[in-house]
Short mmCIF file of C-alpha atoms in Angstrom, two decimals:
data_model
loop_
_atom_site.label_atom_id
_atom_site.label_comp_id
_atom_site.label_asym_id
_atom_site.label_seq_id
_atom_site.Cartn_x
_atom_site.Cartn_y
_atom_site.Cartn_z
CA UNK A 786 9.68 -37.50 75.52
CA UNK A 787 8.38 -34.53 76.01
CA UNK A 788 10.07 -31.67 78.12
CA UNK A 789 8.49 -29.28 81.39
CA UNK A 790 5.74 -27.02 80.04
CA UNK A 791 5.39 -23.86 81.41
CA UNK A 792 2.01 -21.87 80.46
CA UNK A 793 1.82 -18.98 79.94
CA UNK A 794 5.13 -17.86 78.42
CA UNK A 795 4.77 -14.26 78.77
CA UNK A 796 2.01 -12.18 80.71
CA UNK A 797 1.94 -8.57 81.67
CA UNK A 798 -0.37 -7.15 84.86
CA UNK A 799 -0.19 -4.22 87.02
CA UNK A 800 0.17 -3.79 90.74
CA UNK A 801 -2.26 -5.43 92.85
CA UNK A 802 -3.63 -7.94 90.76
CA UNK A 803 -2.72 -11.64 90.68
CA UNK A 804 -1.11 -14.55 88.91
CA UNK A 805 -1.49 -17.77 87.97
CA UNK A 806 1.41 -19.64 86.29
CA UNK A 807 1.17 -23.54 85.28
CA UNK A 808 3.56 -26.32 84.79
CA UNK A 809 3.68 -29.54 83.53
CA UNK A 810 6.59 -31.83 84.39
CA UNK A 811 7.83 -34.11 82.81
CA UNK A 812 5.51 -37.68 82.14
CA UNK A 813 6.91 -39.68 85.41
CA UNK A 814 8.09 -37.30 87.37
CA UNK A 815 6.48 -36.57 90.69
CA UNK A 816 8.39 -33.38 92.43
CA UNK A 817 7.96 -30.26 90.98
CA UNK A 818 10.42 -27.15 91.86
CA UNK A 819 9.41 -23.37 91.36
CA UNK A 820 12.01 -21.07 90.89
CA UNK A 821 12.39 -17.05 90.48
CA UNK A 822 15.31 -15.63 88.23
CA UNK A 823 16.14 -12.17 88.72
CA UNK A 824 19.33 -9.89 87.56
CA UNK A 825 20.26 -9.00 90.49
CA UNK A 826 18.97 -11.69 92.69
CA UNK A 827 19.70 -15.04 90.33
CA UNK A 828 17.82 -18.06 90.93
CA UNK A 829 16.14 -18.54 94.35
CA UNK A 830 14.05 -21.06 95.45
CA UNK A 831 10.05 -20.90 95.63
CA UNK A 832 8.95 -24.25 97.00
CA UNK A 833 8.82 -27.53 95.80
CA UNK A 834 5.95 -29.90 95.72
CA UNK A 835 5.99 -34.34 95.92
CA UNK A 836 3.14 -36.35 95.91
CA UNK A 837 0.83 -33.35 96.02
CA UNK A 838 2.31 -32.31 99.17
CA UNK A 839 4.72 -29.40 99.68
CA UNK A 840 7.95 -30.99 100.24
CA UNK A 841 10.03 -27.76 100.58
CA UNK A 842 9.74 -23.55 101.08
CA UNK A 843 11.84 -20.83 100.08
CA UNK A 844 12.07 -17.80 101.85
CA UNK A 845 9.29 -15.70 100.12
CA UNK A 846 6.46 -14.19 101.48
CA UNK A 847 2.81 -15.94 102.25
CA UNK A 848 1.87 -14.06 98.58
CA UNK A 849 3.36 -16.62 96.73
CA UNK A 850 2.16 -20.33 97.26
CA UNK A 851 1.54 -23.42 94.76
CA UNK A 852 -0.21 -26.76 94.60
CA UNK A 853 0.42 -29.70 92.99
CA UNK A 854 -2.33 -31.91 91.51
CA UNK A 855 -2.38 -35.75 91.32
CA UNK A 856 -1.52 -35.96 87.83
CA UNK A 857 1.48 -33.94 89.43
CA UNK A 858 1.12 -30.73 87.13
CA UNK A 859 1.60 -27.81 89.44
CA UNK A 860 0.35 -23.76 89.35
CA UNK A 861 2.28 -21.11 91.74
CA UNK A 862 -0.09 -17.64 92.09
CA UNK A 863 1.38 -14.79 93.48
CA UNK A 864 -0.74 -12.59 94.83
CA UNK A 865 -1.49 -8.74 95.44
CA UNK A 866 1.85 -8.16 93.12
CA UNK A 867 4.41 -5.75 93.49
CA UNK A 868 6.81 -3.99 91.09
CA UNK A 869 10.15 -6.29 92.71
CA UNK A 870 7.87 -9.61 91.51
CA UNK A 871 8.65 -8.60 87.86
CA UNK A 872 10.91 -11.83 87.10
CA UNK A 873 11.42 -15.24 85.07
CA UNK A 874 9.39 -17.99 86.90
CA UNK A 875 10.99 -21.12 86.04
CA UNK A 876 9.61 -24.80 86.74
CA UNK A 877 11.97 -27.71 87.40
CA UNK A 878 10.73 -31.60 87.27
CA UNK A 879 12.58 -34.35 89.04
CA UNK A 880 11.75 -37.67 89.66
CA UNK A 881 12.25 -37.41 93.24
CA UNK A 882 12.42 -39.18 95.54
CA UNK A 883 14.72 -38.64 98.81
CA UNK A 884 18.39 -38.23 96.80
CA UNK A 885 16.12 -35.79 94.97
CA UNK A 886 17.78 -36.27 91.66
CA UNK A 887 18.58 -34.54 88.17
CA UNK A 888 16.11 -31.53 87.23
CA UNK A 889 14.88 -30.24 84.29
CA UNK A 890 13.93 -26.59 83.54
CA UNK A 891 10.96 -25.53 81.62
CA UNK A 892 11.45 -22.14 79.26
CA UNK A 893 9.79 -20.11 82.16
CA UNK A 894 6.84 -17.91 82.52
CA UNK A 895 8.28 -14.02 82.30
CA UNK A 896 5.98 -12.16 84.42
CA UNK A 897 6.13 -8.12 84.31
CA UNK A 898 4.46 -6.12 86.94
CA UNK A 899 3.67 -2.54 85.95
CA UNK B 24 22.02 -21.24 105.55
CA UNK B 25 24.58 -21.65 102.29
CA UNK B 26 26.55 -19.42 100.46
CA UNK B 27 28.07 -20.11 96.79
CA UNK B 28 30.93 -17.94 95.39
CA UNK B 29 31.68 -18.17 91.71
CA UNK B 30 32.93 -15.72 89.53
CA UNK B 31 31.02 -13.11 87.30
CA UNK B 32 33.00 -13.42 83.83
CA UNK B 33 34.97 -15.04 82.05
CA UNK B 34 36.78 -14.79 78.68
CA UNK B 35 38.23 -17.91 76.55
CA UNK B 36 39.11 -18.27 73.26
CA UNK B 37 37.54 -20.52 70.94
CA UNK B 38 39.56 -23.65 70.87
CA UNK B 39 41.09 -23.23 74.26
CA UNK B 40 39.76 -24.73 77.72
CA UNK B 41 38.04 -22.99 80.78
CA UNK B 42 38.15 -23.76 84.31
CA UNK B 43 34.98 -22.23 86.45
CA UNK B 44 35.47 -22.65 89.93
CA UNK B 45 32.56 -22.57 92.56
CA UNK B 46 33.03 -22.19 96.18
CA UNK B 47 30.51 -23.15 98.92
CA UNK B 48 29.87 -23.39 102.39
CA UNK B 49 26.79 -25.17 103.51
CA UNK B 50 25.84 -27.25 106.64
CA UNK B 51 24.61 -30.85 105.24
CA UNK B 52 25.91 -31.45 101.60
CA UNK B 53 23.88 -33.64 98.85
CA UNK B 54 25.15 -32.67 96.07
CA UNK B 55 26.34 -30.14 93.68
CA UNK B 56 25.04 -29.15 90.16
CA UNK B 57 26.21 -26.94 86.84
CA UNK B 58 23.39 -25.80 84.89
CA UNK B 59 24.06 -23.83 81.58
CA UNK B 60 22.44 -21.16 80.64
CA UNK B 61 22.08 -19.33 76.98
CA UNK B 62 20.23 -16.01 77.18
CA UNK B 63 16.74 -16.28 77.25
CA UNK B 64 16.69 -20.30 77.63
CA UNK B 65 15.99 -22.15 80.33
CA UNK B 66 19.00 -23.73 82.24
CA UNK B 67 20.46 -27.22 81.06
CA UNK B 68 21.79 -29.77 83.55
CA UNK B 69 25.35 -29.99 82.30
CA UNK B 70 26.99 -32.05 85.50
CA UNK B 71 25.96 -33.93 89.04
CA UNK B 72 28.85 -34.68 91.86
CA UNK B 73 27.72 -36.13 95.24
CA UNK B 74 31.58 -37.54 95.52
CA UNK B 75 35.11 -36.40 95.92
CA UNK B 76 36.40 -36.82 92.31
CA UNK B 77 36.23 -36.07 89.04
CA UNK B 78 33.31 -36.77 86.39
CA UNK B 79 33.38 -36.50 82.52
CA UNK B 80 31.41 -36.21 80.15
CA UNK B 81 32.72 -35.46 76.93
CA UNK B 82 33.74 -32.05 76.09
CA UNK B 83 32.52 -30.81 79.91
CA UNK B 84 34.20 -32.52 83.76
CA UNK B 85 33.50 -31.63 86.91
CA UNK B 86 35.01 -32.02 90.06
CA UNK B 87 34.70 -31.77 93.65
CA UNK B 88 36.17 -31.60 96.85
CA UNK B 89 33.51 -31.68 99.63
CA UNK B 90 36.39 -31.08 102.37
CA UNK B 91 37.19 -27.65 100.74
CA UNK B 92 33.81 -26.47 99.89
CA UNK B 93 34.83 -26.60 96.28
CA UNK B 94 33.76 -27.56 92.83
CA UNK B 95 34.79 -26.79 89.14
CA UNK B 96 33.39 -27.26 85.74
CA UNK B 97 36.42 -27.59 82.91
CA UNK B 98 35.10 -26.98 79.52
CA UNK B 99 37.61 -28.78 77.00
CA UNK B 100 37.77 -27.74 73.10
CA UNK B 101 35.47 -24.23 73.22
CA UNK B 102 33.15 -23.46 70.65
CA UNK B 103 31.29 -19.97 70.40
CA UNK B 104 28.34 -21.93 71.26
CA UNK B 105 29.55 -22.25 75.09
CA UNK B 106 29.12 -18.48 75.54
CA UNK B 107 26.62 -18.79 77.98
CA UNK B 108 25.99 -18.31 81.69
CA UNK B 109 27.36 -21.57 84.00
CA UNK B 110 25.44 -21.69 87.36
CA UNK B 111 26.74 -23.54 90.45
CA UNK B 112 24.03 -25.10 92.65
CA UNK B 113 24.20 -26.90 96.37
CA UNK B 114 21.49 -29.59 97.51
CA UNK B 115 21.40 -29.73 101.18
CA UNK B 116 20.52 -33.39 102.91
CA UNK B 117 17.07 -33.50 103.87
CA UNK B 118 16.45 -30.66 100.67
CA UNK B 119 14.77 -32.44 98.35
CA UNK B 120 15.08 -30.75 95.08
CA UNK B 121 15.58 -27.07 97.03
CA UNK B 122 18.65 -25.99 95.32
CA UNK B 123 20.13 -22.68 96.09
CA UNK B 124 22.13 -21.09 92.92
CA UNK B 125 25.23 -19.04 92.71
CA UNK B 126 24.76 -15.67 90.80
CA UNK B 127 26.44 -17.97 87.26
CA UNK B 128 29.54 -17.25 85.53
CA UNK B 129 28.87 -15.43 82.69
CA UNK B 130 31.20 -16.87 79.91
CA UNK B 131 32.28 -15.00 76.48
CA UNK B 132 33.95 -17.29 74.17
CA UNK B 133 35.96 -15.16 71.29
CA UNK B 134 37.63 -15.64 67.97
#
């Protein structure tokens, strides 16, 4: 079956502007996770998003947010972006539920802020 | 809030077998994960313990102890293949799928 798809792959903007990244989970699965991978920082949680609601929140500012749809594909935007948002945005799909369960990682959407 | 401890790098040779131990401290455990990672990829789930114990899976086990705060993935038989980056993760009850990550053990697998 097919895997997470993360849209788009790479994308290049400049400070101030904003960002829309997309991800399909997996066909089934109903939570989708949003991750950011940095070198110095590793991988820290966004928020994560079941049954169109947002089950979970990391601890990054009100610029970043998400929404899940009922066909449970997701988007995150970031908005007014800074330099320090430069990162790998990775998607994880689960099939949820409350022991939460085995994720899978999409490639990731590597977003550069210049 | 949670804090994982694993180490930065490691070096095995090819052939040989690799412990990477993870150390954690959080307040409501569900569950720890190893993820691999190869440079550029996406991370792969390699391993999922909610138990005390050990659990195999052919060339890769992982064990924990939830009363030390303590997990480790053995890697059995290396291949130059495993060099990759081996991330420790922590599910807290009442998380859902919010994992927090250690920093990964970066491992070099040599000749």
């Amino acid at each position: 079956k097919a895997g997470v798809t993360q849209t788009p792959r790479y994308l290049i903007k400049t400070r101030g502007q904003q960002v829309t990244l997309s991800c399909s989970p997996i066909s089934g699965h109903r939570s989708v996770s949003w991750y950011q991978q940095t070198p110095g920082q590793g991988l820290q949680f966004l928020f994560e998003y079941f049954s169109e609601t947002q089950r979970n929140k990391g601890n990054f500012p009100g610029r970043f947010s998400g929404r899940q749809f009922s066909n449970s594909r997701s988007e995150m935007n970031v908005s007014t972006l800074e330099l320090g948002d430069s990162a790998l945005y990775l998607c994880a799909s689960s099939l949820g539920g409350e022991q939460g369960g085995e994720l899978f990682f999409g490639e990731g959407s590597r977003l550069t802020v210049l | 809030g949670q804090n994982i401890d694993q180490p930065t790098e490691m070096t095995a040779t090819e052939g040989a077998i690799v412990q990477i131990n993870c150390t954690y401290q959080t307040s409501g455990f569900n569950g720890l994960f190893w993820y691999q990672q190869h440079a550029g990829e996406a991370p792969t789930f390699l391993s999922y313990n909610v138990l005390d114990g050990l659990e195999e899976k052919g060339r890769f086990s992982s064990f924990l102890s939830r009363s030390k705060g303590y997990s480790y993935l053995l890697l059995k038989e290396l291949q130059m293949k495993d060099s990759a980056s081996y991330l420790c993760a922590v599910r807290d009850w009442g998380g859902g799928n919010k994992l927090t990550f250690g920093t990964g053990t970066q491992l070099k697998v040599e000749l």
